[in-house]
Amino acid sequence: MGGSDRARPTGPHAMRGPSGDRSLRARVTMAVLVVFVAMTALASMGIGAAGVSLPQVLSKLWSGEALSLREQVVIFDIRLPRLFTGLLVGASLAVSGAVMQGLFRNPLADPGIVGVGAGAGLGAVLAIVLGSFLPAAVLAMVGAHIIPLAAFLGGWAATMILYGVSTRQGRTSVATMLLAGIALGALAGALTGILVYIADDQQLRDLTFWGLGSLAGASWTKLAAAAPIMLAALIAAPMLARALNGLALGEAAAAHMGIAVQRMKTLAILTVAAATGAAVAVSGGIGFIGIVVPHLLRLLMGPDHRFLLPAAACLGAGLLLLADMIARLVIAPAELPIGIVTAVLGGPVFLWILLRRRGIVDM
């Protein structure tokens, strides 16, 4: 028995294929991505309209020289919370996309396309426009967490509706999922339009932020409210890797491998809703990160979620920081909404993905 087990490895090791090439490529890709994230983080800290140089600040800190008040405000109150917000939002959106694609076994699934992002945005808009009507005791209890919490509930509700509509007798229809996602997105858009119509001037300015997406409003207070939710989702997602690998073989095969399929689906849905909801709450609607990043990585390093999920977190974080820098530089000293930049960058890539899939079908 023991000799047979050694001759035929099972479980995660069976996903490596006939050679370790894919595993080696995945590890090399991870190393490159870690360097990429570190470089974009340093560049993000050094770029800004205030003209504060990061090397100069680091030199002062190293020599023990005191920073000016302006440098302290720019570095510690503006750029650092923006950096951490960008890292967490990019990682959350990309990991959510990877989990959704694994859950639905379709590389075109993403929280934005299937309406989860729209549901999270509607929850946040509801909190902005109607939050003041909540009982004082509820407002005192949730405090600054009200918008991330409302966005999480909106994303969770949209995900549950999507899953319930597209799944019948334990089988999920991808076509139904996409159509249901379009319907959910349209409904969320219509309800958001009603809320915009009744909002006052201050609420309209806040709603514009949600519609276009930006990291300009990042602060330690907002980050403290949303970061625990995003971090919890990012920690939980790798625990789904083995189950998502098994699910790629089909639900029956996954069940035979000892995977509690239904429980895994519930945990995956909660993870995606939490990550997407909290990300939308602090950054607004930022598209294409969730679909483009995991798909590109799957082409590069294979479908093994043990590598795909952490790689998606790194690439998503780095790409969002890069998009944020572009948004700050293109029309400086003003800023473009970051959602426009990710759409310009991600749109052609998404079109390429569709054309590539069509080519495979034709072959």
XYZ file of C-alpha atoms in Angstrom:
363
model
C 0.000 0.000 0.000
C 2.718 2.392 0.965
C 4.722 1.550 -2.169
C 1.706 2.178 -4.396
C 1.130 5.575 -2.811
C 4.705 6.606 -3.465
C 4.509 5.460 -7.099
C 1.385 7.486 -7.902
C 1.239 10.887 -6.220
C -2.245 12.190 -5.575
C -3.886 15.435 -4.547
C -2.250 18.759 -5.440
C 0.907 17.113 -6.747
C -1.128 15.367 -9.439
C -1.912 18.819 -10.898
C 1.721 19.346 -11.898
C 1.441 17.207 -14.995
C 4.140 14.969 -16.453
C 7.002 17.322 -15.583
C 7.857 20.044 -13.129
C 8.244 22.636 -15.899
C 4.914 24.292 -15.167
C 5.655 24.443 -11.452
C 9.088 25.949 -12.129
C 7.562 28.479 -14.543
C 4.975 29.393 -11.931
C 7.634 29.981 -9.279
C 9.719 32.109 -11.645
C 6.608 34.096 -12.591
C 5.831 34.656 -8.921
C 9.343 35.953 -8.285
C 9.052 38.357 -11.233
C 5.645 39.550 -10.034
C 6.934 40.241 -6.516
C 9.686 42.415 -8.018
C 7.090 44.125 -10.239
C 4.895 44.971 -7.244
C 7.874 46.300 -5.269
C 8.947 48.530 -8.171
C 5.458 49.911 -8.800
C 5.033 50.554 -5.063
C 8.266 52.547 -4.902
C 7.347 54.464 -8.061
C 3.875 55.174 -6.684
C 5.372 56.625 -3.497
C 7.692 58.884 -5.498
C 5.155 60.289 -7.996
C 2.771 63.102 -7.231
C 1.785 66.668 -7.987
C 3.313 67.902 -4.695
C 6.842 67.422 -6.011
C 8.049 65.606 -2.881
C 10.945 63.312 -3.813
C 10.976 59.856 -2.231
C 14.815 59.504 -2.359
C 15.122 62.852 -0.588
C 12.653 61.795 2.092
C 14.410 58.440 2.567
C 17.763 60.218 2.782
C 16.421 62.464 5.532
C 14.966 59.528 7.426
C 18.259 57.598 7.120
C 20.324 60.539 8.406
C 17.882 61.280 11.223
C 16.952 64.696 9.803
C 13.424 65.827 10.561
C 10.931 65.970 7.700
C 9.090 69.188 6.969
C 5.363 69.309 7.756
C 4.608 69.310 4.033
C 6.695 66.188 3.458
C 5.066 64.415 6.404
C 1.572 65.186 5.113
C 2.361 64.169 1.524
C 4.120 60.916 2.420
C 2.248 59.664 5.465
C -1.258 61.125 5.005
C -1.668 61.036 1.211
C 0.685 58.645 -0.574
C 0.945 55.818 1.974
C -2.824 55.255 2.430
C -3.211 55.535 -1.347
C -0.469 52.950 -1.865
C -1.936 50.415 0.584
C -5.445 50.993 -0.771
C -4.232 50.374 -4.331
C -2.407 47.207 -3.319
C -5.389 45.745 -1.512
C -7.990 46.788 -4.090
C -5.960 45.459 -7.034
C -5.248 42.187 -5.263
C -8.872 41.795 -4.160
C -10.326 42.406 -7.625
C -7.865 40.058 -9.349
C -8.277 37.264 -6.793
C -12.064 37.648 -6.961
C -11.872 37.212 -10.720
C -9.680 34.117 -10.387
C -12.060 32.546 -7.864
C -15.093 33.351 -10.010
C -13.457 31.874 -13.097
C -12.548 28.733 -11.168
C -15.984 28.459 -9.586
C -17.848 28.806 -12.874
C -15.124 27.020 -14.860
C -15.137 29.840 -17.361
C -12.246 32.262 -18.017
C -14.686 35.037 -18.953
C -16.351 35.177 -15.545
C -15.535 38.205 -13.422
C -17.313 40.068 -10.614
C -17.950 43.044 -12.911
C -19.357 41.185 -15.892
C -21.710 39.019 -13.850
C -23.114 41.942 -11.862
C -21.387 41.430 -8.501
C -19.514 44.717 -8.812
C -22.735 46.519 -9.746
C -24.458 45.005 -6.710
C -21.623 46.131 -4.457
C -21.756 49.611 -5.985
C -25.510 49.785 -5.419
C -24.997 48.847 -1.777
C -22.443 51.620 -1.360
C -24.726 54.155 -3.101
C -27.612 53.125 -0.858
C -25.413 53.791 2.174
C -24.406 57.229 0.832
C -27.907 58.418 -0.065
C -30.094 56.683 2.512
C -27.610 55.891 5.286
C -28.644 58.950 7.302
C -32.162 57.495 7.693
C -30.863 54.501 9.662
C -31.530 54.470 13.428
C -28.919 56.333 15.453
C -28.016 53.155 17.342
C -27.216 51.344 14.066
C -25.155 54.278 12.777
C -23.207 54.434 16.042
C -22.544 50.695 15.890
C -21.273 50.482 12.288
C -19.644 53.954 12.168
C -17.169 54.342 9.295
C -17.792 50.711 8.279
C -21.253 51.484 6.914
C -20.182 51.921 3.263
C -17.864 48.851 3.095
C -20.515 46.828 4.929
C -23.268 47.974 2.567
C -21.063 47.254 -0.453
C -20.300 43.779 0.895
C -24.003 43.057 1.428
C -24.792 44.328 -2.080
C -22.105 42.153 -3.647
C -23.141 39.162 -1.554
C -26.824 39.563 -2.515
C -25.955 39.883 -6.202
C -23.721 36.795 -6.031
C -26.370 34.708 -4.283
C -29.041 35.747 -6.816
C -26.653 34.991 -9.671
C -25.770 31.600 -8.244
C -29.384 30.702 -7.503
C -30.603 31.652 -10.984
C -27.783 29.962 -12.917
C -27.599 26.734 -10.873
C -30.134 23.968 -11.166
C -29.789 20.470 -9.723
C -26.188 21.160 -8.764
C -25.151 22.269 -12.250
C -24.263 25.827 -13.187
C -25.151 27.143 -16.643
C -22.517 29.598 -17.838
C -24.841 31.107 -20.458
C -27.545 31.654 -17.845
C -24.935 33.099 -15.500
C -23.818 35.681 -18.036
C -27.379 36.647 -18.989
C -28.382 36.854 -15.329
C -25.296 38.975 -14.703
C -26.318 41.385 -17.451
C -29.828 41.604 -15.984
C -28.492 42.174 -12.472
C -26.116 44.837 -13.718
C -28.936 46.622 -15.553
C -31.220 46.452 -12.517
C -28.480 47.739 -10.210
C -27.773 50.538 -12.698
C -31.448 51.523 -12.790
C -31.735 51.599 -8.996
C -28.521 53.591 -8.797
C -30.020 56.057 -11.294
C -33.044 56.548 -9.045
C -30.792 57.214 -6.065
C -28.743 59.688 -8.095
C -31.968 61.513 -9.016
C -32.946 62.028 -5.359
C -29.429 62.736 -4.047
C -28.328 66.185 -2.870
C -25.244 68.046 -4.137
C -22.788 66.534 -1.645
C -24.123 63.046 -2.271
C -23.853 63.608 -6.033
C -20.145 64.384 -5.659
C -19.693 61.175 -3.663
C -21.698 59.193 -6.220
C -19.531 60.486 -9.070
C -16.585 58.945 -7.252
C -18.250 55.530 -7.240
C -19.183 55.693 -10.880
C -15.740 56.478 -12.243
C -13.447 54.787 -9.749
C -10.441 56.461 -8.164
C -7.888 56.149 -5.387
C -7.822 59.918 -4.861
C -10.116 59.679 -1.847
C -7.951 57.110 -0.057
C -7.411 57.796 3.639
C -6.363 55.896 6.729
C -9.949 55.986 8.021
C -11.421 54.402 4.877
C -8.558 51.932 4.677
C -9.025 50.885 8.302
C -12.699 50.205 7.611
C -12.221 48.137 4.434
C -8.783 46.545 4.864
C -9.838 43.868 7.397
C -12.521 42.622 4.996
C -10.184 42.550 1.993
C -7.377 40.926 4.008
C -9.734 38.248 5.334
C -10.856 37.454 1.782
C -7.267 37.388 0.484
C -6.265 35.000 3.284
C -9.299 32.760 2.702
C -8.919 32.547 -1.083
C -5.757 30.342 -1.161
C -7.565 27.849 1.086
C -9.905 27.265 -1.870
C -7.077 26.398 -4.258
C -7.258 22.612 -3.927
C -11.052 22.633 -4.153
C -11.007 24.872 -7.248
C -8.451 22.551 -8.851
C -10.742 19.608 -8.162
C -13.789 21.489 -9.425
C -12.016 22.018 -12.750
C -12.444 18.267 -13.319
C -16.202 18.508 -12.727
C -18.376 18.546 -9.630
C -18.728 14.746 -9.545
C -14.967 14.238 -9.775
C -14.404 16.861 -7.099
C -16.863 15.092 -4.789
C -15.044 11.776 -5.382
C -11.799 13.539 -4.376
C -13.368 14.235 -0.988
C -14.153 17.898 -1.639
C -17.287 19.267 -0.001
C -18.444 20.939 -3.207
C -21.434 22.855 -1.891
C -19.553 24.168 1.151
C -16.662 25.197 -1.087
C -19.047 27.085 -3.389
C -20.570 28.942 -0.446
C -17.137 29.921 0.881
C -16.039 31.014 -2.604
C -19.131 33.186 -3.026
C -18.633 34.805 0.381
C -14.961 35.412 -0.406
C -15.748 37.088 -3.728
C -18.553 39.177 -2.235
C -16.342 40.349 0.644
C -13.341 41.189 -1.523
C -15.352 42.894 -4.266
C -17.642 44.742 -1.885
C -14.840 46.180 0.220
C -12.768 47.063 -2.864
C -15.679 48.867 -4.504
C -16.388 50.645 -1.225
C -12.980 52.366 -1.116
C -12.229 52.742 -4.829
C -15.504 52.822 -6.770
C -16.080 50.887 -9.984
C -12.762 49.734 -11.452
C -13.207 47.263 -14.280
C -11.139 44.709 -16.200
C -8.632 43.921 -13.423
C -10.764 40.979 -12.316
C -11.043 39.398 -15.742
C -7.804 40.272 -17.510
C -5.301 39.464 -14.746
C -6.293 35.850 -13.949
C -6.831 35.039 -17.610
C -3.383 36.271 -18.620
C -1.783 34.383 -15.735
C -3.650 31.211 -16.641
C -2.197 31.433 -20.151
C 1.272 32.073 -18.723
C 1.553 29.673 -15.791
C -1.310 27.212 -16.140
C -4.571 26.653 -14.246
C -3.216 25.444 -10.889
C -4.927 27.708 -8.359
C -2.177 27.134 -5.779
C -0.019 29.407 -7.935
C -2.726 31.292 -9.820
C -4.344 32.920 -6.766
C -1.190 34.455 -5.198
C 0.075 35.443 -8.649
C -3.254 37.161 -9.399
C -2.968 39.080 -6.123
C 0.525 40.311 -7.062
C -0.253 41.206 -10.683
C -3.581 42.823 -9.785
C -1.929 44.964 -7.111
C 0.937 45.983 -9.409
C -1.319 46.761 -12.380
C -3.658 48.899 -10.309
C -0.741 50.909 -8.954
C 0.531 51.312 -12.521
C -2.905 52.456 -13.728
C -3.086 54.882 -10.792
C 0.271 56.402 -11.765
C -0.894 56.801 -15.375
C -4.092 58.450 -14.120
C -2.011 60.927 -12.111
C 0.460 61.730 -14.909
C -1.620 61.995 -18.110
C -3.302 65.323 -17.324
C -1.211 66.392 -14.279
C -1.764 68.185 -11.979
C -5.371 66.974 -12.454
C -6.184 63.250 -12.328
C -8.062 60.921 -14.631
C -10.502 58.518 -12.972
C -8.632 55.253 -12.650
C -11.591 53.299 -14.038
C -11.028 55.036 -17.386
C -7.372 53.958 -17.446
C -8.125 50.316 -16.646
C -10.854 50.321 -19.304
C -8.464 51.704 -21.936
C -5.800 49.156 -20.989
C -8.109 46.208 -20.357
C -10.563 46.660 -23.222
C -8.147 45.666 -26.022
C -6.839 42.749 -23.956
C -10.375 41.520 -23.318
C -11.142 41.779 -27.031
C -7.993 39.762 -27.764
C -9.158 37.104 -25.320
C -12.495 36.837 -27.105
C -10.854 36.653 -30.553
C -8.433 34.021 -29.301
C -11.253 31.906 -27.955
C -13.090 32.253 -31.244
C -9.985 31.087 -33.078
C -9.790 27.996 -30.902
C -13.430 27.187 -31.624
C -12.901 27.613 -35.366
C -9.923 25.271 -35.240
